[in-house]
């Protein structure tokens, strides 16, 4: 299992996003939180900004769509070249059709679960996915505390992926820091989103390296 770190630019300086992406050029991905003010009570950025970021980013973009009606809006992110597009299970009307469409446009297809959404509801769909995102906070804002109550779900998700013999990545997002990353890794996560823990650090590269090292050591146990 390869451990990957995907810093969330939600905690970056929005006036200097190109430079902020350069600060994390040693990351595996840049996590881009798209919020529509309806699915979550916050509004961030959308397709034109993602398209502009794709032209300057040194790392692939991991787009996390916290939006209503992803069936309608998500494929365009794959079409403009986002390398990974994640929609929410709670919002998608036809998740299988949507995941297939994302893959057809060349993107990795991800599906996200809010803390109260059981993983059992989507285990049958895992073969259609490249990544499952287990939210470790209620989506909407950076800087929240990691919810330990989600750890059993991360474990069950890892078991389901293993039992199906799949290579689906298991991402965690929310409250991931040097204090919590080992717990999530031990439970089975392999892709770690971190916003405030990376962009709040003076040395973003150092923070990424430290998170990756802690998670790698924890999952070796
Ligand atoms: C929250 C977003 C996260 C957020 C994480 O809804 O999906 O990606 O940026 O921020 P931290 O790491 O600060 O909890
Ligand atoms: Zn996110």
GROMACS .gro file of C-alpha atoms and ligand atoms in nm:
model
  236
    1UNK     CA    1   0.000   0.000   0.000
    2UNK     CA    2   0.146   0.335  -0.101
    3UNK     CA    3   0.079   0.626   0.129
    4UNK     CA    4  -0.012   0.952  -0.046
    5UNK     CA    5  -0.064   1.306   0.080
    6UNK     CA    6  -0.310   1.546  -0.080
    7UNK     CA    7  -0.288   1.894   0.076
    8UNK     CA    8  -0.614   2.088   0.063
    9UNK     CA    9  -0.584   2.434  -0.089
   10UNK     CA   10  -0.893   2.537   0.110
   11UNK     CA   11  -0.642   2.656   0.371
   12UNK     CA   12  -0.417   2.826   0.114
   13UNK     CA   13  -0.406   3.196   0.027
   14UNK     CA   14  -0.679   3.225  -0.238
   15UNK     CA   15  -0.520   3.542  -0.379
   16UNK     CA   16  -0.202   3.350  -0.470
   17UNK     CA   17  -0.313   3.000  -0.564
   18UNK     CA   18  -0.042   2.939  -0.826
   19UNK     CA   19   0.231   3.016  -0.573
   20UNK     CA   20   0.050   2.815  -0.305
   21UNK     CA   21   0.051   2.511  -0.536
   22UNK     CA   22   0.427   2.548  -0.579
   23UNK     CA   23   0.466   2.524  -0.200
   24UNK     CA   24   0.330   2.168  -0.215
   25UNK     CA   25   0.510   2.048  -0.529
   26UNK     CA   26   0.642   1.743  -0.337
   27UNK     CA   27   0.287   1.627  -0.258
   28UNK     CA   28   0.117   1.346  -0.448
   29UNK     CA   29  -0.192   1.553  -0.526
   30UNK     CA   30  -0.346   1.893  -0.460
   31UNK     CA   31  -0.692   1.857  -0.304
   32UNK     CA   32  -0.942   2.112  -0.439
   33UNK     CA   33  -1.262   2.158  -0.237
   34UNK     CA   34  -1.551   2.265  -0.458
   35UNK     CA   35  -1.849   2.379  -0.246
   36UNK     CA   36  -2.177   2.510  -0.383
   37UNK     CA   37  -2.341   2.670  -0.079
   38UNK     CA   38  -2.622   2.409  -0.094
   39UNK     CA   39  -2.477   2.063  -0.031
   40UNK     CA   40  -2.262   2.229   0.235
   41UNK     CA   41  -2.308   2.568   0.402
   42UNK     CA   42  -2.002   2.719   0.235
   43UNK     CA   43  -1.913   2.845  -0.111
   44UNK     CA   44  -1.563   2.816  -0.256
   45UNK     CA   45  -1.469   2.784  -0.622
   46UNK     CA   46  -1.583   2.605  -0.935
   47UNK     CA   47  -1.493   2.489  -1.283
   48UNK     CA   48  -1.324   2.806  -1.420
   49UNK     CA   49  -1.085   2.820  -1.126
   50UNK     CA   50  -1.008   2.447  -1.150
   51UNK     CA   51  -0.936   2.491  -1.519
   52UNK     CA   52  -0.698   2.779  -1.442
   53UNK     CA   53  -0.525   2.577  -1.171
   54UNK     CA   54  -0.475   2.283  -1.408
   55UNK     CA   55  -0.268   2.511  -1.632
   56UNK     CA   56  -0.018   2.593  -1.356
   57UNK     CA   57  -0.021   2.310  -1.102
   58UNK     CA   58   0.295   2.103  -1.050
   59UNK     CA   59   0.089   1.811  -0.911
   60UNK     CA   60  -0.234   1.642  -1.028
   61UNK     CA   61  -0.563   1.781  -0.897
   62UNK     CA   62  -0.782   1.579  -0.662
   63UNK     CA   63  -1.119   1.756  -0.691
   64UNK     CA   64  -1.362   1.698  -0.403
   65UNK     CA   65  -1.706   1.811  -0.515
   66UNK     CA   66  -1.931   1.904  -0.223
   67UNK     CA   67  -2.216   1.997  -0.453
   68UNK     CA   68  -2.573   1.904  -0.528
   69UNK     CA   69  -2.652   1.731  -0.857
   70UNK     CA   70  -2.300   1.599  -0.931
   71UNK     CA   71  -2.460   1.389  -1.208
   72UNK     CA   72  -2.497   1.715  -1.396
   73UNK     CA   73  -2.184   1.908  -1.290
   74UNK     CA   74  -1.905   1.659  -1.213
   75UNK     CA   75  -1.823   1.528  -1.566
   76UNK     CA   76  -1.703   1.872  -1.677
   77UNK     CA   77  -1.422   1.859  -1.418
   78UNK     CA   78  -1.297   1.538  -1.577
   79UNK     CA   79  -1.342   1.684  -1.924
   80UNK     CA   80  -1.116   1.984  -1.851
   81UNK     CA   81  -0.848   1.746  -1.725
   82UNK     CA   82  -0.885   1.702  -1.348
   83UNK     CA   83  -0.699   1.379  -1.275
   84UNK     CA   84  -0.931   1.271  -0.993
   85UNK     CA   85  -1.295   1.371  -0.939
   86UNK     CA   86  -1.482   1.276  -0.622
   87UNK     CA   87  -1.858   1.323  -0.582
   88UNK     CA   88  -2.071   1.262  -0.273
   89UNK     CA   89  -2.278   0.943  -0.245
   90UNK     CA   90  -2.551   1.144  -0.070
   91UNK     CA   91  -2.589   1.377  -0.369
   92UNK     CA   92  -2.555   1.147  -0.671
   93UNK     CA   93  -2.873   1.017  -0.835
   94UNK     CA   94  -2.695   0.757  -1.052
   95UNK     CA   95  -2.349   0.699  -0.902
   96UNK     CA   96  -2.255   0.408  -1.126
   97UNK     CA   97  -2.337   0.599  -1.442
   98UNK     CA   98  -2.152   0.903  -1.307
   99UNK     CA   99  -1.839   0.706  -1.206
  100UNK     CA  100  -1.828   0.548  -1.551
  101UNK     CA  101  -1.860   0.885  -1.716
  102UNK     CA  102  -1.574   1.028  -1.510
  103UNK     CA  103  -1.352   0.734  -1.606
  104UNK     CA  104  -1.452   0.767  -1.970
  105UNK     CA  105  -1.321   1.123  -1.962
  106UNK     CA  106  -0.990   0.994  -1.824
  107UNK     CA  107  -1.027   1.085  -1.456
  108UNK     CA  108  -1.003   0.862  -1.153
  109UNK     CA  109  -1.353   0.828  -1.008
  110UNK     CA  110  -1.399   0.889  -0.637
  111UNK     CA  111  -1.703   0.867  -0.412
  112UNK     CA  112  -1.725   1.043  -0.074
  113UNK     CA  113  -1.923   0.955   0.237
  114UNK     CA  114  -2.031   1.202   0.507
  115UNK     CA  115  -1.976   1.077   0.864
  116UNK     CA  116  -2.333   0.946   0.900
  117UNK     CA  117  -2.340   0.758   0.569
  118UNK     CA  118  -2.263   0.388   0.618
  119UNK     CA  119  -1.999   0.226   0.402
  120UNK     CA  120  -2.224  -0.079   0.364
  121UNK     CA  121  -2.451   0.131   0.141
  122UNK     CA  122  -2.180   0.154  -0.123
  123UNK     CA  123  -1.964  -0.159  -0.092
  124UNK     CA  124  -2.134  -0.319  -0.394
  125UNK     CA  125  -2.025  -0.019  -0.602
  126UNK     CA  126  -1.654  -0.040  -0.514
  127UNK     CA  127  -1.557  -0.204  -0.847
  128UNK     CA  128  -1.683   0.110  -1.021
  129UNK     CA  129  -1.453   0.336  -0.816
  130UNK     CA  130  -1.086   0.428  -0.801
  131UNK     CA  131  -1.114   0.591  -0.460
  132UNK     CA  132  -1.348   0.596  -0.162
  133UNK     CA  133  -1.335   0.909   0.057
  134UNK     CA  134  -1.441   0.864   0.418
  135UNK     CA  135  -1.502   1.214   0.558
  136UNK     CA  136  -1.349   1.246   0.904
  137UNK     CA  137  -1.532   1.575   0.974
  138UNK     CA  138  -1.869   1.707   0.861
  139UNK     CA  139  -1.785   1.857   0.521
  140UNK     CA  140  -1.791   2.232   0.471
  141UNK     CA  141  -1.498   2.390   0.652
  142UNK     CA  142  -1.128   2.344   0.713
  143UNK     CA  143  -0.972   2.343   1.056
  144UNK     CA  144  -1.223   2.113   1.229
  145UNK     CA  145  -1.129   1.834   1.471
  146UNK     CA  146  -1.085   1.478   1.347
  147UNK     CA  147  -1.389   1.263   1.437
  148UNK     CA  148  -1.269   0.941   1.600
  149UNK     CA  149  -1.620   0.805   1.557
  150UNK     CA  150  -1.535   0.751   1.188
  151UNK     CA  151  -1.247   0.509   1.260
  152UNK     CA  152  -1.461   0.191   1.261
  153UNK     CA  153  -1.599   0.292   0.921
  154UNK     CA  154  -1.246   0.335   0.781
  155UNK     CA  155  -1.169  -0.016   0.908
  156UNK     CA  156  -1.483  -0.162   0.752
  157UNK     CA  157  -1.409   0.015   0.424
  158UNK     CA  158  -1.056  -0.128   0.416
  159UNK     CA  159  -1.194  -0.475   0.488
  160UNK     CA  160  -1.453  -0.444   0.211
  161UNK     CA  161  -1.188  -0.330  -0.041
  162UNK     CA  162  -0.961  -0.618   0.059
  163UNK     CA  163  -1.239  -0.877   0.056
  164UNK     CA  164  -1.333  -0.772  -0.297
  165UNK     CA  165  -0.969  -0.795  -0.407
  166UNK     CA  166  -0.975  -0.435  -0.531
  167UNK     CA  167  -0.707  -0.164  -0.549
  168UNK     CA  168  -0.947   0.117  -0.455
  169UNK     CA  169  -0.767   0.395  -0.266
  170UNK     CA  170  -0.913   0.489   0.073
  171UNK     CA  171  -0.892   0.862   0.140
  172UNK     CA  172  -0.958   1.045   0.466
  173UNK     CA  173  -1.036   1.416   0.477
  174UNK     CA  174  -1.082   1.644   0.776
  175UNK     CA  175  -0.875   1.707   1.087
  176UNK     CA  176  -0.578   1.508   0.958
  177UNK     CA  177  -0.261   1.624   1.137
  178UNK     CA  178   0.050   1.481   1.302
  179UNK     CA  179  -0.175   1.406   1.600
  180UNK     CA  180  -0.436   1.203   1.406
  181UNK     CA  181  -0.274   1.069   1.089
  182UNK     CA  182  -0.145   0.749   1.255
  183UNK     CA  183  -0.493   0.653   1.382
  184UNK     CA  184  -0.636   0.689   1.033
  185UNK     CA  185  -0.347   0.495   0.876
  186UNK     CA  186  -0.376   0.212   1.128
  187UNK     CA  187  -0.747   0.189   1.044
  188UNK     CA  188  -0.658   0.143   0.676
  189UNK     CA  189  -0.655   0.482   0.502
  190UNK     CA  190  -0.387   0.535   0.237
  191UNK     CA  191  -0.457   0.884   0.095
  192UNK     CA  192  -0.445   1.170   0.345
  193UNK     CA  193  -0.599   1.510   0.282
  194UNK     CA  194  -0.460   1.782   0.507
  195UNK     CA  195  -0.549   2.149   0.480
  196UNK     CA  196  -0.462   2.344   0.793
  197UNK     CA  197  -0.188   2.097   0.894
  198UNK     CA  198   0.003   2.170   0.572
  199UNK     CA  199  -0.086   2.529   0.482
  200UNK     CA  200  -0.084   2.640   0.845
  201UNK     CA  201   0.276   2.520   0.877
  202UNK     CA  202   0.566   2.754   0.805
  203UNK     CA  203   0.734   2.470   0.614
  204UNK     CA  204   0.461   2.308   0.402
  205UNK     CA  205   0.705   2.061   0.244
  206UNK     CA  206   0.826   1.952   0.588
  207UNK     CA  207   0.467   1.902   0.704
  208UNK     CA  208   0.390   1.682   0.403
  209UNK     CA  209   0.704   1.474   0.459
  210UNK     CA  210   0.621   1.430   0.827
  211UNK     CA  211   0.259   1.326   0.760
  212UNK     CA  212   0.375   1.076   0.497
  213UNK     CA  213   0.638   0.929   0.730
  214UNK     CA  214   0.400   0.895   1.025
  215UNK     CA  215   0.132   0.729   0.812
  216UNK     CA  216   0.381   0.494   0.647
  217UNK     CA  217   0.520   0.383   0.985
  218UNK     CA  218   0.170   0.339   1.130
  219UNK     CA  219   0.039   0.125   0.845
  220UNK     CA  220   0.350  -0.098   0.858
  221UNK     CA  221   0.232  -0.222   1.200
  222LIG     C1  222  -1.379   2.002   0.447
  222LIG     C2  223  -1.291   1.979   0.328
  222LIG     C3  224  -1.151   1.947   0.362
  222LIG     C4  225  -1.077   2.056   0.438
  222LIG     C5  226  -0.985   1.986   0.532
  222LIG     O1  227  -1.511   1.993   0.411
  222LIG     O2  228  -1.341   1.871   0.250
  222LIG     O3  229  -1.076   1.908   0.247
  222LIG     O4  230  -1.002   2.141   0.358
  222LIG     O5  231  -0.925   2.081   0.612
  222LIG     P1  232  -0.846   2.040   0.745
  222LIG     O6  233  -0.734   1.947   0.703
  222LIG     O7  234  -0.796   2.170   0.798
  222LIG     O8  235  -0.943   1.971   0.837
  223LIG    ZN1  236  -1.208   1.792   0.090
   0.00000   0.00000   0.00000
